[in-house]
């Protein structure tokens, strides 16, 4: 911003050689990984492939999520909902527990990961319980009312802006950064490659004046945010408008993408300095007279809009962070209530969702992998190399992406290990702080890495990673009549004779003979 430039000119500082060294180390490490691993992929899989310190870890995340989905076994379960009448006011409540045992319980599996355990997984059992429920009499066991505050979201960092634009507009990280770059060049927003939540004192003062005038003093609340992501460097401010005088409704000559991104940045920045949303939450437990069946209903009412009011400034897109009120009748504890009807619904567990660009960026940041400037180009590279396809908003690994990941996992598991990659980022941060010497960090990484590269060049066979499996038994070699293998080629999958190179018979996936 103009203010920051004037300040820097008045108090020029010395070049921080530690930061220079950290950048030098990052550049050398990235090139060592890319320049050494990429040619190995050319020799062992196909020409034109690439690997990278951050790129290959991101690909691993996508591939491993797909494997989780492949191995997922769906399970049917049943939920029961009751329609209750209280003094002629109707509302629904869900069956919460039977004889004290919850219908849906969160547990940890063998790997220590959270998963859900369901009580009703048998249709006959669920129907029997439904019939028993309908015969019972009910009373209101408890009514709990609680006021809650919802604090505003922090200001935008690069990753948060990319996630928000992806979720709201379906923008790719690259598209978001292109629009942000133009806004930055036009002097409308601050620097857009940042991992900081910091806002300048000048902006904080300007936002106070703006909020008090636009919404009223009760909507203002000064707030400071602290970065929680691993390895945050916080060299710049958060992304914000350079001036609150430039309202979203009066930007002038900008593209639609630029308008949308500016609106997001403007509203989010204002909202950070506004009062929390105040909510009244109501939870009602309804029990059968014998206390065997417990139903639960939840209601919510907005008492004060708080920072949600900032979103009324959006011009191009409509978004309300507040969900609609769900009001319950004025219920009294220990009074009777009528069950009018109950219904059973069959559900099926779903596999873990594929990564979208937004969720991938969020995960990379959580692990401390990469920097604000690397997220968009990393995803673009995965797509351009055909390691990943974009289906709707989701990232789906190709066979090529799976094969590349498998080769790297088999031979360079530590290089694409999540914790190792985060540790490298930590080492780079310590170089920037003067706590470590950059040649030693590079040397510690490079010596064992170089040995493995040489070993892999000698021992790895193209066949190990080109062969995807055996062909169906009815697919026979057109030349010798023998069994065939499914292989990955430059243009996709095809069948080749299991006796290759002695026999060179081939078929396409459609079963036709290849020439």
CSV table of C-alpha atoms in Angstrom, one decimal:
chain,number,residue,atom,x,y,z
A,1,UNK,CA,0.0,0.0,0.0
A,2,UNK,CA,1.0,3.6,-0.3
A,3,UNK,CA,1.3,3.9,3.4
A,4,UNK,CA,3.7,0.9,3.7
A,5,UNK,CA,5.9,2.2,0.9
A,6,UNK,CA,6.3,5.6,2.5
A,7,UNK,CA,7.1,4.0,5.8
A,8,UNK,CA,9.7,1.8,4.2
A,9,UNK,CA,11.4,4.7,2.4
A,10,UNK,CA,11.6,6.7,5.6
A,11,UNK,CA,13.2,3.8,7.5
A,12,UNK,CA,15.1,1.6,5.0
A,13,UNK,CA,16.4,-1.6,6.5
A,14,UNK,CA,19.4,-3.8,5.7
A,15,UNK,CA,18.9,-6.9,3.5
A,16,UNK,CA,18.1,-9.8,5.7
A,17,UNK,CA,20.6,-12.4,4.5
A,18,UNK,CA,18.8,-15.1,6.5
A,19,UNK,CA,15.7,-14.7,4.3
A,20,UNK,CA,17.9,-14.7,1.2
A,21,UNK,CA,19.5,-18.0,2.4
A,22,UNK,CA,16.1,-19.5,3.1
A,23,UNK,CA,15.0,-18.7,-0.4
A,24,UNK,CA,18.2,-20.0,-1.8
A,25,UNK,CA,17.8,-23.3,0.1
A,26,UNK,CA,14.1,-23.6,-1.1
A,27,UNK,CA,15.1,-23.1,-4.7
A,28,UNK,CA,18.0,-25.6,-4.6
A,29,UNK,CA,15.9,-28.3,-2.8
A,30,UNK,CA,13.0,-27.9,-5.2
A,31,UNK,CA,15.3,-28.2,-8.2
A,32,UNK,CA,17.2,-31.2,-6.8
A,33,UNK,CA,14.0,-33.1,-6.3
A,34,UNK,CA,12.5,-32.0,-9.6
A,35,UNK,CA,15.6,-32.3,-11.7
A,36,UNK,CA,16.5,-35.7,-10.3
A,37,UNK,CA,13.1,-37.4,-10.0
A,38,UNK,CA,11.6,-36.2,-13.3
A,39,UNK,CA,14.2,-37.9,-15.6
A,40,UNK,CA,13.7,-41.1,-13.5
A,41,UNK,CA,10.0,-41.0,-14.3
A,42,UNK,CA,10.8,-40.4,-18.0
A,43,UNK,CA,13.0,-43.6,-18.1
A,44,UNK,CA,10.7,-45.8,-16.1
A,45,UNK,CA,7.2,-44.7,-17.1
A,46,UNK,CA,7.1,-42.2,-20.0
A,47,UNK,CA,8.7,-39.1,-21.3
A,48,UNK,CA,7.5,-35.6,-20.2
A,49,UNK,CA,6.5,-36.5,-16.6
A,50,UNK,CA,7.5,-34.4,-13.6
A,51,UNK,CA,7.9,-34.8,-9.9
A,52,UNK,CA,8.3,-32.1,-7.3
A,53,UNK,CA,8.7,-31.7,-3.5
A,54,UNK,CA,5.2,-30.2,-3.1
A,55,UNK,CA,3.6,-31.5,-6.3
A,56,UNK,CA,4.2,-35.2,-5.6
A,57,UNK,CA,2.9,-34.9,-2.0
A,58,UNK,CA,-0.3,-33.2,-3.3
A,59,UNK,CA,-0.7,-36.0,-5.8
A,60,UNK,CA,-0.2,-38.6,-3.1
A,61,UNK,CA,-3.1,-37.1,-1.1
A,62,UNK,CA,-5.4,-37.3,-4.1
A,63,UNK,CA,-4.4,-40.9,-4.9
A,64,UNK,CA,-4.7,-42.2,-1.3
A,65,UNK,CA,-8.1,-40.6,-1.0
A,66,UNK,CA,-9.2,-42.4,-4.2
A,67,UNK,CA,-7.8,-45.7,-2.8
A,68,UNK,CA,-9.8,-45.1,0.4
A,69,UNK,CA,-12.9,-44.7,-1.8
A,70,UNK,CA,-12.1,-47.9,-3.8
A,71,UNK,CA,-11.7,-49.9,-0.6
A,72,UNK,CA,-14.8,-48.4,1.1
A,73,UNK,CA,-17.6,-50.8,2.0
A,74,UNK,CA,-21.0,-49.1,2.2
A,75,UNK,CA,-23.3,-50.0,5.1
A,76,UNK,CA,-27.0,-49.6,5.3
A,77,UNK,CA,-28.5,-48.1,8.5
A,78,UNK,CA,-31.9,-46.7,9.6
A,79,UNK,CA,-33.0,-43.5,11.3
A,80,UNK,CA,-36.4,-42.8,12.8
A,81,UNK,CA,-38.1,-39.4,13.0
A,82,UNK,CA,-41.2,-38.6,15.0
A,83,UNK,CA,-43.8,-35.9,14.4
A,84,UNK,CA,-45.0,-34.4,17.7
A,85,UNK,CA,-47.9,-32.2,18.6
A,86,UNK,CA,-47.6,-29.8,21.6
A,87,UNK,CA,-50.8,-27.7,22.1
A,88,UNK,CA,-51.5,-27.9,18.4
A,89,UNK,CA,-48.0,-26.9,17.4
A,90,UNK,CA,-46.3,-29.5,15.2
A,91,UNK,CA,-42.6,-30.1,15.0
A,92,UNK,CA,-40.2,-33.0,14.3
A,93,UNK,CA,-37.7,-34.8,16.5
A,94,UNK,CA,-35.2,-37.5,15.7
A,95,UNK,CA,-34.8,-40.7,17.6
A,96,UNK,CA,-31.5,-40.2,19.6
A,97,UNK,CA,-31.2,-43.4,21.7
A,98,UNK,CA,-32.8,-46.7,22.6
A,99,UNK,CA,-32.3,-47.9,26.2
A,100,UNK,CA,-29.5,-45.4,26.6
A,101,UNK,CA,-27.6,-46.5,23.5
A,102,UNK,CA,-27.2,-43.8,20.8
A,103,UNK,CA,-28.4,-44.5,17.3
A,104,UNK,CA,-25.3,-42.9,15.8
A,105,UNK,CA,-22.1,-43.0,17.8
A,106,UNK,CA,-18.7,-41.6,16.9
A,107,UNK,CA,-15.9,-44.1,17.5
A,108,UNK,CA,-12.3,-44.7,16.5
A,109,UNK,CA,-11.4,-47.5,14.0
A,110,UNK,CA,-8.3,-49.7,14.1
A,111,UNK,CA,-6.2,-47.0,12.6
A,112,UNK,CA,-7.4,-44.5,15.2
A,113,UNK,CA,-9.4,-42.6,12.7
A,114,UNK,CA,-12.9,-41.4,13.6
A,115,UNK,CA,-15.9,-43.2,12.1
A,116,UNK,CA,-19.6,-43.6,12.9
A,117,UNK,CA,-21.1,-46.7,14.5
A,118,UNK,CA,-24.9,-47.3,13.9
A,119,UNK,CA,-27.3,-49.0,16.2
A,120,UNK,CA,-30.0,-49.9,13.6
A,121,UNK,CA,-28.4,-51.7,10.7
A,122,UNK,CA,-31.1,-54.4,10.3
A,123,UNK,CA,-34.4,-53.5,8.6
A,124,UNK,CA,-36.5,-56.0,10.6
A,125,UNK,CA,-35.0,-54.7,13.9
A,126,UNK,CA,-35.7,-51.1,12.8
A,127,UNK,CA,-39.3,-51.9,11.8
A,128,UNK,CA,-39.9,-53.7,15.2
A,129,UNK,CA,-38.6,-50.6,17.0
A,130,UNK,CA,-40.7,-48.3,14.9
A,131,UNK,CA,-43.9,-50.2,15.8
A,132,UNK,CA,-43.0,-50.2,19.4
A,133,UNK,CA,-42.3,-46.4,19.3
A,134,UNK,CA,-45.8,-45.8,17.9
A,135,UNK,CA,-47.5,-47.5,20.9
A,136,UNK,CA,-45.7,-45.5,23.6
A,137,UNK,CA,-46.8,-42.3,25.4
A,138,UNK,CA,-44.3,-39.4,25.7
A,139,UNK,CA,-43.3,-36.5,27.9
A,140,UNK,CA,-40.9,-33.6,27.6
A,141,UNK,CA,-37.9,-34.7,29.6
A,142,UNK,CA,-35.7,-31.6,29.3
A,143,UNK,CA,-35.6,-28.2,27.6
A,144,UNK,CA,-32.1,-26.5,27.4
A,145,UNK,CA,-31.7,-23.0,26.2
A,146,UNK,CA,-28.3,-21.5,25.6
A,147,UNK,CA,-27.0,-18.2,24.1
A,148,UNK,CA,-24.1,-18.7,21.7
A,149,UNK,CA,-21.8,-16.4,19.9
A,150,UNK,CA,-20.4,-17.0,16.4
A,151,UNK,CA,-17.2,-15.0,15.9
A,152,UNK,CA,-16.3,-13.7,12.5
A,153,UNK,CA,-14.0,-15.6,10.2
A,154,UNK,CA,-10.3,-14.4,10.0
A,155,UNK,CA,-9.3,-12.2,7.2
A,156,UNK,CA,-8.2,-13.8,3.9
A,157,UNK,CA,-4.8,-15.4,3.5
A,158,UNK,CA,-4.0,-16.8,0.0
A,159,UNK,CA,-5.3,-20.3,0.8
A,160,UNK,CA,-8.5,-19.0,2.5
A,161,UNK,CA,-9.3,-16.8,-0.5
A,162,UNK,CA,-8.7,-19.7,-2.8
A,163,UNK,CA,-11.0,-22.0,-0.7
A,164,UNK,CA,-13.7,-19.4,-0.5
A,165,UNK,CA,-13.7,-18.6,-4.2
A,166,UNK,CA,-13.7,-22.4,-5.0
A,167,UNK,CA,-16.6,-23.1,-2.6
A,168,UNK,CA,-18.7,-20.0,-3.6
A,169,UNK,CA,-18.0,-19.6,-7.3
A,170,UNK,CA,-16.4,-22.9,-8.3
A,171,UNK,CA,-13.2,-21.0,-9.2
A,172,UNK,CA,-9.9,-22.9,-9.6
A,173,UNK,CA,-7.0,-21.7,-7.5
A,174,UNK,CA,-5.4,-20.4,-10.7
A,175,UNK,CA,-8.5,-18.4,-11.7
A,176,UNK,CA,-8.7,-16.8,-8.3
A,177,UNK,CA,-5.1,-15.8,-8.3
A,178,UNK,CA,-5.3,-14.3,-11.8
A,179,UNK,CA,-8.2,-12.1,-10.7
A,180,UNK,CA,-6.5,-11.2,-7.4
A,181,UNK,CA,-3.3,-10.3,-9.4
A,182,UNK,CA,-5.2,-7.8,-11.5
A,183,UNK,CA,-6.9,-6.3,-8.5
A,184,UNK,CA,-3.5,-5.9,-6.9
A,185,UNK,CA,-2.0,-4.3,-10.0
A,186,UNK,CA,-4.9,-1.9,-10.0
A,187,UNK,CA,-4.2,-0.9,-6.4
A,188,UNK,CA,-7.5,-2.2,-5.2
A,189,UNK,CA,-6.3,-4.9,-2.8
A,190,UNK,CA,-3.1,-5.6,-0.8
A,191,UNK,CA,-0.5,-8.3,-1.8
A,192,UNK,CA,-2.4,-11.5,-2.4
A,193,UNK,CA,0.4,-14.1,-1.7
A,194,UNK,CA,0.3,-14.1,2.1
A,195,UNK,CA,-0.2,-16.4,5.0
A,196,UNK,CA,-0.7,-13.6,7.6
A,197,UNK,CA,-3.9,-12.6,9.5
A,198,UNK,CA,-2.3,-9.2,10.3
A,199,UNK,CA,-4.2,-6.0,9.5
A,200,UNK,CA,-2.5,-2.6,9.6
A,201,UNK,CA,-3.4,-0.1,12.3
A,202,UNK,CA,-4.6,2.3,9.6
A,203,UNK,CA,-7.0,-0.2,8.2
A,204,UNK,CA,-8.3,-1.1,11.7
A,205,UNK,CA,-9.1,2.6,12.3
A,206,UNK,CA,-10.7,3.0,8.9
A,207,UNK,CA,-12.9,-0.1,9.4
A,208,UNK,CA,-14.1,1.2,12.8
A,209,UNK,CA,-15.2,4.5,11.2
A,210,UNK,CA,-16.9,2.6,8.3
A,211,UNK,CA,-18.7,0.1,10.5
A,212,UNK,CA,-20.0,2.7,12.9
A,213,UNK,CA,-21.3,4.8,10.1
A,214,UNK,CA,-22.7,2.0,7.9
A,215,UNK,CA,-24.2,-0.3,10.5
A,216,UNK,CA,-24.1,1.4,14.0
A,217,UNK,CA,-21.6,1.3,16.9
A,218,UNK,CA,-23.2,-1.9,18.3
A,219,UNK,CA,-21.8,-3.8,15.3
A,220,UNK,CA,-18.2,-2.8,15.8
A,221,UNK,CA,-15.7,-5.0,17.8
A,222,UNK,CA,-12.0,-4.8,17.3
A,223,UNK,CA,-10.5,-8.2,16.8
A,224,UNK,CA,-7.0,-9.6,16.3
A,225,UNK,CA,-6.4,-13.0,14.8
A,226,UNK,CA,-3.5,-15.4,15.3
A,227,UNK,CA,-2.3,-17.7,12.6
A,228,UNK,CA,-2.5,-21.4,13.5
A,229,UNK,CA,-1.2,-23.0,10.3
A,230,UNK,CA,2.2,-24.7,10.5
A,231,UNK,CA,5.2,-22.6,9.3
A,232,UNK,CA,3.2,-19.4,8.7
A,233,UNK,CA,5.8,-16.7,7.8
A,234,UNK,CA,3.5,-13.7,8.0
A,235,UNK,CA,5.7,-11.5,5.9
A,236,UNK,CA,2.7,-9.5,4.6
A,237,UNK,CA,-0.6,-8.2,5.7
A,238,UNK,CA,-3.8,-10.3,5.2
A,239,UNK,CA,-5.5,-9.7,1.9
A,240,UNK,CA,-7.8,-6.6,2.2
A,241,UNK,CA,-9.0,-3.6,0.3
A,242,UNK,CA,-6.5,-0.8,0.1
A,243,UNK,CA,-9.3,1.6,0.8
A,244,UNK,CA,-12.9,1.2,2.2
A,245,UNK,CA,-14.0,4.1,0.1
A,246,UNK,CA,-13.9,1.8,-2.9
A,247,UNK,CA,-17.2,0.0,-2.4
A,248,UNK,CA,-18.1,-3.1,-4.3
A,249,UNK,CA,-20.9,-1.2,-6.0
A,250,UNK,CA,-18.6,1.5,-7.4
A,251,UNK,CA,-15.5,-0.3,-8.7
A,252,UNK,CA,-15.6,0.8,-12.3
A,253,UNK,CA,-13.8,-1.0,-15.1
A,254,UNK,CA,-13.1,-4.5,-13.8
A,255,UNK,CA,-14.0,-8.0,-15.1
A,256,UNK,CA,-16.7,-10.2,-13.6
A,257,UNK,CA,-14.1,-12.4,-11.9
A,258,UNK,CA,-12.3,-9.3,-10.4
A,259,UNK,CA,-15.7,-8.0,-9.2
A,260,UNK,CA,-16.5,-11.2,-7.4
A,261,UNK,CA,-13.1,-11.6,-5.8
A,262,UNK,CA,-13.1,-7.9,-4.7
A,263,UNK,CA,-16.5,-8.3,-3.1
A,264,UNK,CA,-15.3,-11.4,-1.2
A,265,UNK,CA,-12.2,-9.5,0.1
A,266,UNK,CA,-14.1,-6.4,0.9
A,267,UNK,CA,-16.9,-8.0,2.9
A,268,UNK,CA,-14.6,-10.5,4.7
A,269,UNK,CA,-12.2,-7.7,5.8
A,270,UNK,CA,-15.1,-5.6,7.2
A,271,UNK,CA,-16.6,-8.6,8.9
A,272,UNK,CA,-13.4,-9.4,10.8
A,273,UNK,CA,-13.9,-6.2,12.9
A,274,UNK,CA,-17.6,-6.7,13.6
A,275,UNK,CA,-19.4,-8.0,16.7
A,276,UNK,CA,-20.2,-11.7,17.0
A,277,UNK,CA,-23.5,-13.1,15.8
A,278,UNK,CA,-25.7,-13.9,18.8
A,279,UNK,CA,-27.9,-17.0,18.7
A,280,UNK,CA,-30.4,-18.7,21.0
A,281,UNK,CA,-30.0,-22.4,20.8
A,282,UNK,CA,-32.7,-24.7,22.2
A,283,UNK,CA,-32.4,-28.5,22.7
A,284,UNK,CA,-35.4,-30.6,23.7
A,285,UNK,CA,-35.4,-34.2,24.8
A,286,UNK,CA,-38.6,-36.1,24.5
A,287,UNK,CA,-38.8,-39.5,26.3
A,288,UNK,CA,-41.2,-42.4,26.3
A,289,UNK,CA,-42.9,-42.9,29.7
A,290,UNK,CA,-40.8,-46.0,30.2
A,291,UNK,CA,-37.7,-44.0,29.3
A,292,UNK,CA,-36.7,-46.6,26.6
A,293,UNK,CA,-36.9,-44.2,23.7
A,294,UNK,CA,-35.4,-40.7,23.6
A,295,UNK,CA,-36.1,-38.2,20.8
A,296,UNK,CA,-34.2,-34.9,20.4
A,297,UNK,CA,-35.1,-31.7,18.6
A,298,UNK,CA,-32.9,-28.7,18.1
A,299,UNK,CA,-34.0,-25.1,17.4
A,300,UNK,CA,-32.1,-21.9,16.7
A,301,UNK,CA,-33.0,-18.2,16.7
A,302,UNK,CA,-30.9,-15.2,15.7
A,303,UNK,CA,-30.8,-12.6,18.4
A,304,UNK,CA,-28.3,-10.3,16.8
A,305,UNK,CA,-26.9,-10.3,13.2
A,306,UNK,CA,-23.4,-9.1,14.1
A,307,UNK,CA,-20.8,-9.6,11.4
A,308,UNK,CA,-23.4,-11.3,9.1
A,309,UNK,CA,-24.6,-7.7,8.4
A,310,UNK,CA,-21.5,-7.1,6.3
A,311,UNK,CA,-22.6,-9.6,3.7
A,312,UNK,CA,-25.5,-7.2,2.8
A,313,UNK,CA,-22.8,-5.2,0.9
A,314,UNK,CA,-22.3,-7.9,-1.6
A,315,UNK,CA,-23.5,-6.7,-5.0
A,316,UNK,CA,-23.0,-9.4,-7.6
A,317,UNK,CA,-23.6,-12.5,-5.5
A,318,UNK,CA,-26.1,-13.2,-2.7
A,319,UNK,CA,-24.7,-15.0,0.3
A,320,UNK,CA,-26.1,-15.1,3.9
A,321,UNK,CA,-23.9,-16.7,6.5
A,322,UNK,CA,-27.0,-17.1,8.7
A,323,UNK,CA,-29.2,-20.2,8.4
A,324,UNK,CA,-32.9,-19.7,8.7
A,325,UNK,CA,-34.4,-19.7,12.2
A,326,UNK,CA,-35.7,-23.1,13.3
A,327,UNK,CA,-38.2,-22.2,16.0
A,328,UNK,CA,-39.7,-24.7,18.5
A,329,UNK,CA,-42.9,-24.2,20.5
A,330,UNK,CA,-42.7,-22.9,24.0
A,331,UNK,CA,-42.2,-26.3,25.6
A,332,UNK,CA,-42.4,-27.0,29.4
A,333,UNK,CA,-40.5,-29.7,31.1
A,334,UNK,CA,-42.4,-32.7,32.5
A,335,UNK,CA,-45.5,-32.1,30.5
A,336,UNK,CA,-47.1,-34.7,28.1
A,337,UNK,CA,-46.7,-34.5,24.4
A,338,UNK,CA,-48.4,-36.5,21.6
A,339,UNK,CA,-46.6,-38.5,19.0
A,340,UNK,CA,-48.7,-38.0,15.8
A,341,UNK,CA,-46.6,-40.2,13.6
A,342,UNK,CA,-43.1,-41.8,13.2
A,343,UNK,CA,-41.2,-42.7,10.0
A,344,UNK,CA,-38.2,-44.9,9.3
A,345,UNK,CA,-35.6,-43.8,6.7
A,346,UNK,CA,-33.0,-46.1,5.2
A,347,UNK,CA,-29.6,-44.5,4.7
A,348,UNK,CA,-26.3,-45.7,3.3
A,349,UNK,CA,-22.8,-44.7,4.4
A,350,UNK,CA,-20.9,-42.7,1.8
A,351,UNK,CA,-17.2,-43.0,1.0
A,352,UNK,CA,-14.9,-40.1,1.9
A,353,UNK,CA,-15.3,-37.3,-0.5
A,354,UNK,CA,-12.7,-36.7,-3.2
A,355,UNK,CA,-10.6,-33.6,-2.8
A,356,UNK,CA,-11.8,-30.4,-4.4
A,357,UNK,CA,-9.2,-27.7,-5.0
A,358,UNK,CA,-10.5,-26.0,-1.8
A,359,UNK,CA,-10.2,-29.0,0.4
A,360,UNK,CA,-6.8,-30.0,-1.0
A,361,UNK,CA,-5.4,-26.5,-0.3
A,362,UNK,CA,-6.8,-26.7,3.2
A,363,UNK,CA,-5.1,-30.0,3.8
A,364,UNK,CA,-1.8,-28.9,2.4
A,365,UNK,CA,-1.8,-25.9,4.6
A,366,UNK,CA,-2.8,-28.0,7.6
A,367,UNK,CA,0.2,-30.2,7.1
A,368,UNK,CA,2.5,-27.2,6.6
A,369,UNK,CA,3.2,-28.2,3.0
A,370,UNK,CA,3.9,-25.5,0.4
A,371,UNK,CA,3.5,-21.8,0.5
A,372,UNK,CA,0.8,-19.4,-0.6
A,373,UNK,CA,2.5,-18.9,-3.9
A,374,UNK,CA,2.7,-22.6,-4.6
A,375,UNK,CA,-0.9,-23.9,-4.2
A,376,UNK,CA,-2.3,-22.7,-7.6
A,377,UNK,CA,0.6,-23.8,-9.8
A,378,UNK,CA,0.8,-27.1,-8.0
A,379,UNK,CA,-2.8,-28.0,-8.8
A,380,UNK,CA,-2.4,-26.7,-12.4
A,381,UNK,CA,0.7,-28.9,-12.9
A,382,UNK,CA,-1.1,-32.0,-11.7
A,383,UNK,CA,-3.9,-31.3,-14.2
A,384,UNK,CA,-1.6,-30.4,-17.1
A,385,UNK,CA,0.6,-33.5,-16.6
A,386,UNK,CA,-2.6,-35.6,-16.7
A,387,UNK,CA,-2.0,-37.0,-13.2
A,388,UNK,CA,-5.4,-35.7,-12.2
A,389,UNK,CA,-8.7,-35.0,-14.0
A,390,UNK,CA,-11.2,-32.5,-12.8
A,391,UNK,CA,-14.7,-33.9,-12.6
A,392,UNK,CA,-17.2,-31.3,-11.6
A,393,UNK,CA,-15.3,-29.6,-8.8
A,394,UNK,CA,-13.5,-32.8,-7.7
A,395,UNK,CA,-9.9,-33.9,-8.4
A,396,UNK,CA,-9.7,-37.6,-9.6
A,397,UNK,CA,-6.4,-39.3,-10.1
A,398,UNK,CA,-5.7,-40.9,-13.5
A,399,UNK,CA,-4.0,-44.3,-14.0
A,400,UNK,CA,-0.9,-42.3,-14.7
A,401,UNK,CA,-1.2,-40.4,-11.5
A,402,UNK,CA,-1.6,-43.6,-9.5
A,403,UNK,CA,1.4,-45.3,-11.2
A,404,UNK,CA,3.7,-42.2,-10.6
A,405,UNK,CA,2.6,-42.1,-6.9
A,406,UNK,CA,3.2,-45.9,-6.5
A,407,UNK,CA,6.7,-45.6,-8.0
A,408,UNK,CA,7.5,-42.7,-5.6
A,409,UNK,CA,6.0,-44.5,-2.6
A,410,UNK,CA,8.0,-47.7,-3.3
A,411,UNK,CA,11.3,-45.9,-3.8
A,412,UNK,CA,11.1,-42.4,-2.3
A,413,UNK,CA,8.5,-42.8,0.4
A,414,UNK,CA,10.2,-40.2,2.7
A,415,UNK,CA,10.4,-37.6,0.0
A,416,UNK,CA,6.6,-37.6,-0.4
A,417,UNK,CA,5.9,-38.2,3.3
A,418,UNK,CA,3.6,-35.6,4.8
A,419,UNK,CA,5.7,-35.1,8.0
A,420,UNK,CA,9.0,-35.0,6.1
A,421,UNK,CA,7.8,-32.4,3.7
A,422,UNK,CA,6.5,-30.3,6.6
A,423,UNK,CA,9.9,-30.8,8.4
A,424,UNK,CA,11.7,-29.4,5.3
A,425,UNK,CA,9.4,-26.3,5.5
A,426,UNK,CA,10.3,-26.0,9.2
A,427,UNK,CA,14.0,-26.2,8.4
A,428,UNK,CA,13.6,-23.5,5.8
A,429,UNK,CA,11.8,-21.3,8.4
A,430,UNK,CA,14.7,-21.9,10.8
A,431,UNK,CA,17.2,-20.9,8.1
A,432,UNK,CA,15.1,-17.7,7.7
A,433,UNK,CA,15.5,-17.1,11.5
A,434,UNK,CA,19.2,-17.7,11.4
A,435,UNK,CA,19.0,-20.9,13.4
A,436,UNK,CA,20.3,-23.2,10.7
A,437,UNK,CA,22.8,-23.0,7.9
A,438,UNK,CA,21.4,-23.6,4.4
A,439,UNK,CA,24.2,-25.6,2.9
A,440,UNK,CA,24.0,-28.1,5.8
A,441,UNK,CA,20.2,-28.5,5.4
A,442,UNK,CA,20.6,-29.1,1.7
A,443,UNK,CA,23.6,-31.5,2.2
A,444,UNK,CA,21.7,-33.6,4.8
A,445,UNK,CA,18.9,-34.0,2.3
A,446,UNK,CA,20.9,-34.5,-0.9
A,447,UNK,CA,23.5,-37.2,0.0
A,448,UNK,CA,21.1,-40.1,0.8
A,449,UNK,CA,18.7,-38.8,-1.9
A,450,UNK,CA,21.4,-39.0,-4.6
A,451,UNK,CA,22.3,-42.6,-3.6
A,452,UNK,CA,18.7,-43.7,-4.0
A,453,UNK,CA,18.3,-42.0,-7.4
A,454,UNK,CA,21.4,-44.0,-8.7
A,455,UNK,CA,20.1,-47.2,-7.2
A,456,UNK,CA,16.6,-46.8,-8.6
A,457,UNK,CA,18.0,-46.1,-12.1
A,458,UNK,CA,19.8,-49.4,-12.0
A,459,UNK,CA,17.2,-51.6,-10.4
A,460,UNK,CA,13.8,-50.3,-11.5
A,461,UNK,CA,12.2,-51.9,-14.5
A,462,UNK,CA,9.7,-50.1,-16.8
A,463,UNK,CA,7.5,-53.2,-16.6
A,464,UNK,CA,7.1,-52.8,-12.8
A,465,UNK,CA,5.1,-49.6,-13.3
A,466,UNK,CA,3.7,-50.0,-16.9
A,467,UNK,CA,1.8,-53.2,-16.1
A,468,UNK,CA,-1.5,-52.5,-14.4
A,469,UNK,CA,-2.7,-56.1,-14.1
A,470,UNK,CA,-3.8,-59.2,-16.0
A,471,UNK,CA,-6.3,-58.9,-18.8
A,472,UNK,CA,-9.7,-60.7,-18.5
A,473,UNK,CA,-9.3,-64.4,-19.5
A,474,UNK,CA,-11.4,-64.0,-22.6
A,475,UNK,CA,-8.9,-61.4,-24.0
A,476,UNK,CA,-6.3,-63.5,-25.9
A,477,UNK,CA,-3.2,-62.4,-27.8
A,478,UNK,CA,-4.1,-62.0,-31.5
A,479,UNK,CA,-0.7,-63.4,-32.5
A,480,UNK,CA,0.0,-66.4,-30.2
A,481,UNK,CA,-3.4,-66.9,-28.5
A,482,UNK,CA,-1.8,-66.6,-25.1
A,483,UNK,CA,-2.8,-64.5,-22.0
A,484,UNK,CA,-2.5,-60.7,-22.1
A,485,UNK,CA,-1.6,-58.0,-19.6
A,486,UNK,CA,-3.2,-54.6,-19.1
A,487,UNK,CA,-0.5,-51.9,-19.7
A,488,UNK,CA,-0.3,-48.1,-19.4
A,489,UNK,CA,0.9,-46.4,-22.6
A,490,UNK,CA,1.4,-42.8,-23.7
A,491,UNK,CA,-2.2,-42.7,-24.9
A,492,UNK,CA,-3.9,-44.6,-22.2
A,493,UNK,CA,-4.4,-48.3,-21.3
A,494,UNK,CA,-4.1,-51.2,-23.8
A,495,UNK,CA,-3.5,-55.0,-23.7
A,496,UNK,CA,-0.2,-56.5,-24.6
A,497,UNK,CA,0.9,-60.1,-24.8
A,498,UNK,CA,2.2,-61.5,-21.5
A,499,UNK,CA,5.2,-62.9,-23.4
A,500,UNK,CA,6.4,-59.5,-24.6
A,501,UNK,CA,9.0,-58.8,-26.0
A,502,UNK,CA,9.1,-62.3,-27.5
A,503,UNK,CA,5.6,-61.8,-28.8
A,504,UNK,CA,4.4,-58.3,-29.7
A,505,UNK,CA,0.7,-58.9,-30.0
A,506,UNK,CA,-1.5,-56.0,-28.8
A,507,UNK,CA,-5.2,-55.1,-28.4
A,508,UNK,CA,-7.0,-51.9,-27.6
A,509,UNK,CA,-9.3,-51.7,-24.6
A,510,UNK,CA,-12.2,-52.4,-27.0
A,511,UNK,CA,-10.6,-55.8,-27.8
A,512,UNK,CA,-9.6,-54.9,-31.4
A,513,UNK,CA,-6.2,-55.8,-32.7
A,514,UNK,CA,-3.6,-53.0,-32.6
A,515,UNK,CA,-1.2,-52.6,-35.4
